[in-house]
């Protein structure tokens, strides 16, 4: 019997944009600015939602969770990416890669479920306004948010444990900016068909099912809005959900573009195409969390009024 000489992988090399040193400097500055905007924008939204009593509603409770989620999500990947841009040795320990992979998947799954919860909240608010306080009471919306976090954590934990149990040998180059679970899984020197099937099931449950619920919710919302006779009433009703709908389109639009491309394009093994894929992935990981607070603040009168009220109260106290 022959034994294959295998060396257990203890660290991974993150390829990133290592073939484009000038792009690395450009993207370091660009991503650093975006990360600061993410921290400030989402942090301010959380503070405003806590301090202003008028925003103590299910919608802004979910929004605060989304902002906190975006801060956590980007903080698991952006700082290591920034460090790698300035480092010649873009190496991450196996344990560090596992932690990054687990946290990233948990945050991504949680956001999918949370966006569905927010869509349901908007459906009840617009289609059943009289029953809204009863249906969306504090116990219900806190449990909905908690369920989003728990489902994300459970999915991530299961997926990560299954990947960690795979044997890794020889190839330790991850063609990505961070330890993305699919990129890591493909490096295993074993059959990963079982892992891929479980991931397909998890994707259906935690990504496509929430998307279906969002589509159904907004179909009913739009149908209800069109039945409103006054143009002012239609405009007011649509303004309450337009910000969330915009966030959903950006978030899911990028995911679907990345993972549902034609097979012919994926099979082209060109370095430029792979670089473009990684840049789109970066857009998914950085641009969406940065846009969320901007969308909610620019398209939401309640947030604008809350900011004016808090600034006015602060100026008055001086």
Short mmCIF file of C-alpha atoms in Angstrom, two decimals:
data_model
loop_
_atom_site.label_atom_id
_atom_site.label_comp_id
_atom_site.label_asym_id
_atom_site.label_seq_id
_atom_site.Cartn_x
_atom_site.Cartn_y
_atom_site.Cartn_z
CA UNK A 1 0.00 0.00 0.00
CA UNK A 2 1.27 3.41 -0.95
CA UNK A 3 0.92 6.35 1.38
CA UNK A 4 0.56 9.78 -0.09
CA UNK A 5 3.01 12.23 1.42
CA UNK A 6 0.70 14.98 2.66
CA UNK A 7 1.60 18.05 4.67
CA UNK A 8 -1.11 19.52 6.83
CA UNK A 9 -1.74 23.17 6.01
CA UNK A 10 -1.13 25.50 8.96
CA UNK A 11 -1.53 28.80 7.08
CA UNK A 12 -3.03 30.21 3.90
CA UNK A 13 -1.75 32.70 1.36
CA UNK A 14 -4.36 35.28 0.32
CA UNK A 15 -3.68 36.15 -3.31
CA UNK A 16 -5.94 39.22 -3.46
CA UNK A 17 -4.49 41.73 -5.92
CA UNK A 18 -0.89 40.59 -5.50
CA UNK A 19 -0.37 40.74 -9.27
CA UNK A 20 -1.36 44.42 -9.36
CA UNK A 21 0.78 46.37 -6.83
CA UNK A 22 -0.41 49.79 -8.03
CA UNK A 23 -4.05 48.75 -7.64
CA UNK A 24 -3.29 47.60 -4.09
CA UNK A 25 -2.26 51.10 -3.00
CA UNK A 26 -5.27 52.65 -4.74
CA UNK A 27 -7.70 50.22 -3.18
CA UNK A 28 -6.05 50.53 0.23
CA UNK A 29 -6.87 54.25 0.32
CA UNK A 30 -10.33 53.74 -1.21
CA UNK A 31 -11.36 50.91 1.13
CA UNK A 32 -9.96 52.68 4.19
CA UNK A 33 -12.15 55.71 3.42
CA UNK A 34 -15.17 53.45 2.83
CA UNK A 35 -14.54 51.61 6.11
CA UNK A 36 -14.44 54.88 8.05
CA UNK A 37 -17.73 55.91 6.38
CA UNK A 38 -19.23 52.51 7.33
CA UNK A 39 -18.25 52.89 10.98
CA UNK A 40 -19.40 56.50 11.23
CA UNK A 41 -22.61 56.13 9.19
CA UNK A 42 -23.86 52.96 10.84
CA UNK A 43 -22.67 54.07 14.27
CA UNK A 44 -24.57 57.37 13.99
CA UNK A 45 -27.74 55.54 12.92
CA UNK A 46 -27.52 53.26 15.97
CA UNK A 47 -26.99 56.21 18.32
CA UNK A 48 -29.88 58.18 16.78
CA UNK A 49 -32.22 55.18 17.01
CA UNK A 50 -31.38 54.77 20.69
CA UNK A 51 -31.51 58.44 21.73
CA UNK A 52 -34.62 59.59 19.86
CA UNK A 53 -37.85 58.23 21.44
CA UNK A 54 -39.73 58.73 18.14
CA UNK A 55 -37.53 56.05 16.57
CA UNK A 56 -38.29 53.41 19.20
CA UNK A 57 -40.32 51.40 16.69
CA UNK A 58 -39.89 47.93 15.12
CA UNK A 59 -38.61 49.46 11.85
CA UNK A 60 -35.75 51.33 13.52
CA UNK A 61 -35.02 48.46 15.89
CA UNK A 62 -34.42 46.29 12.82
CA UNK A 63 -32.43 49.11 11.22
CA UNK A 64 -30.20 49.35 14.30
CA UNK A 65 -29.59 45.61 14.08
CA UNK A 66 -28.75 45.96 10.39
CA UNK A 67 -26.29 48.79 11.12
CA UNK A 68 -24.61 46.82 13.92
CA UNK A 69 -24.49 43.79 11.62
CA UNK A 70 -22.79 45.81 8.87
CA UNK A 71 -20.17 47.07 11.33
CA UNK A 72 -19.46 43.52 12.50
CA UNK A 73 -19.48 42.10 8.97
CA UNK A 74 -16.98 44.58 7.56
CA UNK A 75 -14.78 44.46 10.66
CA UNK A 76 -14.17 40.74 10.12
CA UNK A 77 -12.73 41.21 6.64
CA UNK A 78 -11.71 44.83 5.90
CA UNK A 79 -8.92 45.33 8.51
CA UNK A 80 -7.08 42.11 7.49
CA UNK A 81 -7.54 43.08 3.82
CA UNK A 82 -6.05 46.52 4.44
CA UNK A 83 -3.07 44.94 6.20
CA UNK A 84 -2.56 42.50 3.33
CA UNK A 85 -2.50 45.35 0.80
CA UNK A 86 0.58 46.77 2.55
CA UNK A 87 2.26 43.42 3.28
CA UNK A 88 4.50 41.46 0.98
CA UNK A 89 3.63 38.19 2.74
CA UNK A 90 -0.16 37.96 2.61
CA UNK A 91 -0.41 35.07 5.04
CA UNK A 92 -3.17 34.16 7.51
CA UNK A 93 -2.97 31.35 10.07
CA UNK A 94 -5.36 28.41 9.68
CA UNK A 95 -7.12 29.29 12.96
CA UNK A 96 -7.46 32.94 11.93
CA UNK A 97 -8.87 31.86 8.58
CA UNK A 98 -11.45 29.66 10.32
CA UNK A 99 -12.57 32.51 12.58
CA UNK A 100 -12.82 34.93 9.65
CA UNK A 101 -14.73 32.38 7.57
CA UNK A 102 -17.16 31.61 10.42
CA UNK A 103 -17.88 35.25 11.29
CA UNK A 104 -18.23 36.32 7.65
CA UNK A 105 -20.73 33.56 6.85
CA UNK A 106 -22.66 34.23 10.07
CA UNK A 107 -23.02 37.94 9.29
CA UNK A 108 -23.99 37.30 5.66
CA UNK A 109 -26.65 34.74 6.58
CA UNK A 110 -28.03 36.95 9.35
CA UNK A 111 -28.39 39.88 6.94
CA UNK A 112 -30.39 37.77 4.47
CA UNK A 113 -32.84 36.69 7.18
CA UNK A 114 -32.97 40.15 8.78
CA UNK A 115 -33.88 41.82 5.47
CA UNK A 116 -36.80 39.36 5.18
CA UNK A 117 -37.93 40.29 8.71
CA UNK A 118 -37.80 43.97 7.75
CA UNK A 119 -39.86 43.28 4.62
CA UNK A 120 -42.51 41.54 6.73
CA UNK A 121 -42.55 44.52 9.09
CA UNK A 122 -43.20 46.89 6.16
CA UNK A 123 -45.91 44.55 4.83
CA UNK A 124 -47.80 44.61 8.14
CA UNK A 125 -47.34 48.40 8.50
CA UNK A 126 -48.79 49.15 5.05
CA UNK A 127 -51.26 46.32 4.43
CA UNK A 128 -52.56 45.97 8.02
CA UNK A 129 -51.95 49.38 9.64
CA UNK A 130 -54.71 49.04 12.26
CA UNK A 131 -53.38 45.69 13.49
CA UNK A 132 -49.71 46.75 13.25
CA UNK A 133 -49.22 47.61 16.98
CA UNK A 134 -50.76 44.28 17.97
CA UNK A 135 -48.91 42.08 15.47
CA UNK A 136 -45.53 43.81 15.74
CA UNK A 137 -45.36 44.21 19.50
CA UNK A 138 -42.01 44.41 21.28
CA UNK A 139 -41.82 40.71 22.15
CA UNK A 140 -42.46 39.73 18.52
CA UNK A 141 -39.97 42.02 16.83
CA UNK A 142 -37.23 41.30 19.39
CA UNK A 143 -37.75 37.55 18.80
CA UNK A 144 -37.65 38.12 15.02
CA UNK A 145 -34.32 39.94 15.27
CA UNK A 146 -32.92 37.35 17.69
CA UNK A 147 -34.04 34.59 15.33
CA UNK A 148 -32.12 36.23 12.49
CA UNK A 149 -28.90 36.27 14.55
CA UNK A 150 -29.37 32.71 15.81
CA UNK A 151 -30.09 31.31 12.32
CA UNK A 152 -26.98 33.03 10.97
CA UNK A 153 -24.85 31.69 13.81
CA UNK A 154 -26.15 28.12 13.53
CA UNK A 155 -25.71 27.99 9.75
CA UNK A 156 -22.19 29.40 9.99
CA UNK A 157 -21.19 27.04 12.80
CA UNK A 158 -22.41 23.95 10.94
CA UNK A 159 -20.80 24.97 7.64
CA UNK A 160 -17.49 25.91 9.27
CA UNK A 161 -17.24 22.67 11.28
CA UNK A 162 -17.82 20.65 8.10
CA UNK A 163 -15.09 22.58 6.25
CA UNK A 164 -12.58 22.35 9.13
CA UNK A 165 -12.94 18.56 9.15
CA UNK A 166 -11.74 18.40 5.54
CA UNK A 167 -8.04 17.55 4.95
CA UNK A 168 -5.94 20.37 3.50
CA UNK A 169 -2.61 19.58 1.90
CA UNK A 170 -0.11 21.18 -0.49
CA UNK A 171 -2.22 23.93 -2.07
CA UNK A 172 -2.77 26.78 0.40
CA UNK A 173 -3.29 29.71 -1.98
CA UNK A 174 -6.73 31.35 -1.60
CA UNK A 175 -7.58 33.35 -4.70
CA UNK A 176 -9.48 35.96 -2.70
CA UNK A 177 -9.07 38.94 -0.35
CA UNK A 178 -10.29 37.01 2.69
CA UNK A 179 -11.15 33.48 3.82
CA UNK A 180 -14.39 33.07 1.90
CA UNK A 181 -15.84 29.64 2.64
CA UNK A 182 -16.21 28.47 -0.98
CA UNK A 183 -12.65 29.53 -1.83
CA UNK A 184 -11.29 27.64 1.21
CA UNK A 185 -13.42 24.55 0.56
CA UNK A 186 -12.04 24.17 -2.97
CA UNK A 187 -8.50 23.79 -1.55
CA UNK A 188 -9.36 20.59 0.31
CA UNK A 189 -7.67 17.43 -0.96
CA UNK A 190 -10.83 15.35 -0.59
CA UNK A 191 -14.28 14.94 -2.08
CA UNK A 192 -16.33 18.03 -1.19
CA UNK A 193 -19.57 17.01 -2.92
CA UNK A 194 -21.24 16.42 0.47
CA UNK A 195 -20.20 19.87 1.68
CA UNK A 196 -21.44 21.44 -1.53
CA UNK A 197 -24.82 19.74 -1.20
CA UNK A 198 -25.25 20.90 2.40
CA UNK A 199 -24.22 24.40 1.37
CA UNK A 200 -26.78 24.30 -1.46
CA UNK A 201 -29.50 23.37 1.02
CA UNK A 202 -28.37 26.11 3.41
CA UNK A 203 -28.30 28.66 0.58
CA UNK A 204 -31.85 27.70 -0.38
CA UNK A 205 -33.08 27.98 3.21
CA UNK A 206 -31.20 31.10 4.34
CA UNK A 207 -30.78 33.07 1.11
CA UNK A 208 -33.39 32.14 -1.50
CA UNK A 209 -36.26 31.59 0.97
CA UNK A 210 -35.80 35.06 2.54
CA UNK A 211 -35.60 36.51 -0.98
CA UNK A 212 -38.90 34.79 -1.87
CA UNK A 213 -40.52 36.20 1.29
CA UNK A 214 -39.25 39.68 0.37
CA UNK A 215 -40.64 39.40 -3.17
CA UNK A 216 -44.03 38.21 -1.87
CA UNK A 217 -44.12 40.95 0.78
CA UNK A 218 -43.35 43.73 -1.70
CA UNK A 219 -45.76 42.35 -4.26
CA UNK A 220 -48.53 42.65 -1.66
CA UNK A 221 -47.22 46.06 -0.55
CA UNK A 222 -47.18 47.50 -4.08
CA UNK A 223 -50.63 46.03 -4.76
CA UNK A 224 -51.92 47.69 -1.58
CA UNK A 225 -50.27 51.03 -2.41
CA UNK A 226 -51.82 51.11 -5.90
CA UNK A 227 -55.27 50.79 -4.33
CA UNK A 228 -54.78 54.06 -2.42
CA UNK A 229 -56.76 56.74 -4.25
CA UNK A 230 -54.86 59.91 -3.32
CA UNK A 231 -51.42 60.47 -4.87
CA UNK A 232 -50.22 61.95 -1.57
CA UNK A 233 -51.24 58.78 0.27
CA UNK A 234 -49.48 56.56 -2.28
CA UNK A 235 -46.33 58.68 -2.04
CA UNK A 236 -46.32 58.56 1.77
CA UNK A 237 -46.90 54.80 1.83
CA UNK A 238 -44.16 54.11 -0.69
CA UNK A 239 -41.66 56.38 1.11
CA UNK A 240 -41.93 54.20 4.23
CA UNK A 241 -40.52 51.17 2.41
CA UNK A 242 -38.49 52.64 -0.49
CA UNK A 243 -35.26 52.79 1.54
CA UNK A 244 -35.50 49.13 2.56
CA UNK A 245 -36.39 48.10 -0.99
CA UNK A 246 -33.32 49.94 -2.31
CA UNK A 247 -31.06 48.15 0.20
CA UNK A 248 -32.57 44.78 -0.76
CA UNK A 249 -32.00 45.42 -4.48
CA UNK A 250 -28.34 46.36 -3.92
CA UNK A 251 -27.66 43.46 -1.52
CA UNK A 252 -29.34 40.67 -3.49
CA UNK A 253 -28.48 42.17 -6.87
CA UNK A 254 -24.77 41.82 -6.14
CA UNK A 255 -25.17 38.27 -4.76
CA UNK A 256 -27.15 37.08 -7.78
CA UNK A 257 -24.69 38.72 -10.17
CA UNK A 258 -21.77 36.96 -8.46
CA UNK A 259 -23.23 33.47 -8.03
CA UNK A 260 -25.61 33.14 -10.99
CA UNK A 261 -23.31 34.10 -13.86
CA UNK A 262 -23.34 32.00 -17.05
CA UNK A 263 -21.10 28.94 -16.78
CA UNK A 264 -19.28 29.95 -19.97
CA UNK A 265 -17.91 33.06 -18.26
CA UNK A 266 -16.90 31.18 -15.12
CA UNK A 267 -14.95 28.60 -17.12
CA UNK A 268 -12.75 31.23 -18.72
CA UNK A 269 -9.62 30.98 -16.61
CA UNK A 270 -8.29 34.46 -17.31
CA UNK A 271 -6.49 36.49 -14.67
CA UNK A 272 -8.43 39.63 -15.60
CA UNK A 273 -11.77 37.86 -15.19
CA UNK A 274 -10.75 36.51 -11.76
CA UNK A 275 -9.61 39.99 -10.72
CA UNK A 276 -12.96 41.42 -11.83
CA UNK A 277 -14.78 38.76 -9.78
CA UNK A 278 -12.77 39.67 -6.70
CA UNK A 279 -13.48 43.38 -7.16
CA UNK A 280 -17.21 42.65 -7.48
CA UNK A 281 -16.95 40.59 -4.30
CA UNK A 282 -15.33 43.58 -2.64
CA UNK A 283 -18.23 45.74 -3.79
CA UNK A 284 -20.58 43.24 -2.16
CA UNK A 285 -18.59 43.29 1.07
CA UNK A 286 -17.88 47.04 1.33
CA UNK A 287 -20.24 49.11 -0.80
CA UNK A 288 -23.49 47.64 0.54
CA UNK A 289 -22.74 48.33 4.25
CA UNK A 290 -21.56 51.82 3.29
CA UNK A 291 -24.68 52.59 1.26
CA UNK A 292 -27.18 51.38 3.87
CA UNK A 293 -26.93 54.33 6.31
CA UNK A 294 -26.75 56.81 3.41
CA UNK A 295 -29.91 55.38 1.85
CA UNK A 296 -31.83 55.34 5.12
CA UNK A 297 -30.74 58.86 6.10
CA UNK A 298 -31.25 60.50 2.69
CA UNK A 299 -34.59 58.81 1.90
CA UNK A 300 -36.10 58.88 5.38
CA UNK A 301 -37.77 61.97 6.86
CA UNK A 302 -37.88 60.46 10.37
CA UNK A 303 -34.10 60.07 10.48
CA UNK A 304 -33.57 63.62 9.17
CA UNK A 305 -35.96 65.02 11.79
CA UNK A 306 -34.27 62.99 14.52
CA UNK A 307 -30.86 64.37 13.56
CA UNK A 308 -32.19 67.96 13.54
CA UNK A 309 -33.91 67.40 16.88
CA UNK A 310 -30.80 65.96 18.54
CA UNK A 311 -28.52 68.66 17.11
CA UNK A 312 -30.98 71.37 18.15
CA UNK A 313 -31.27 69.95 21.66
CA UNK A 314 -27.48 69.80 21.96
CA UNK A 315 -27.10 73.39 20.77
CA UNK A 316 -29.83 74.52 23.20
CA UNK A 317 -28.13 72.77 26.13
CA UNK A 318 -24.97 74.80 25.46
#
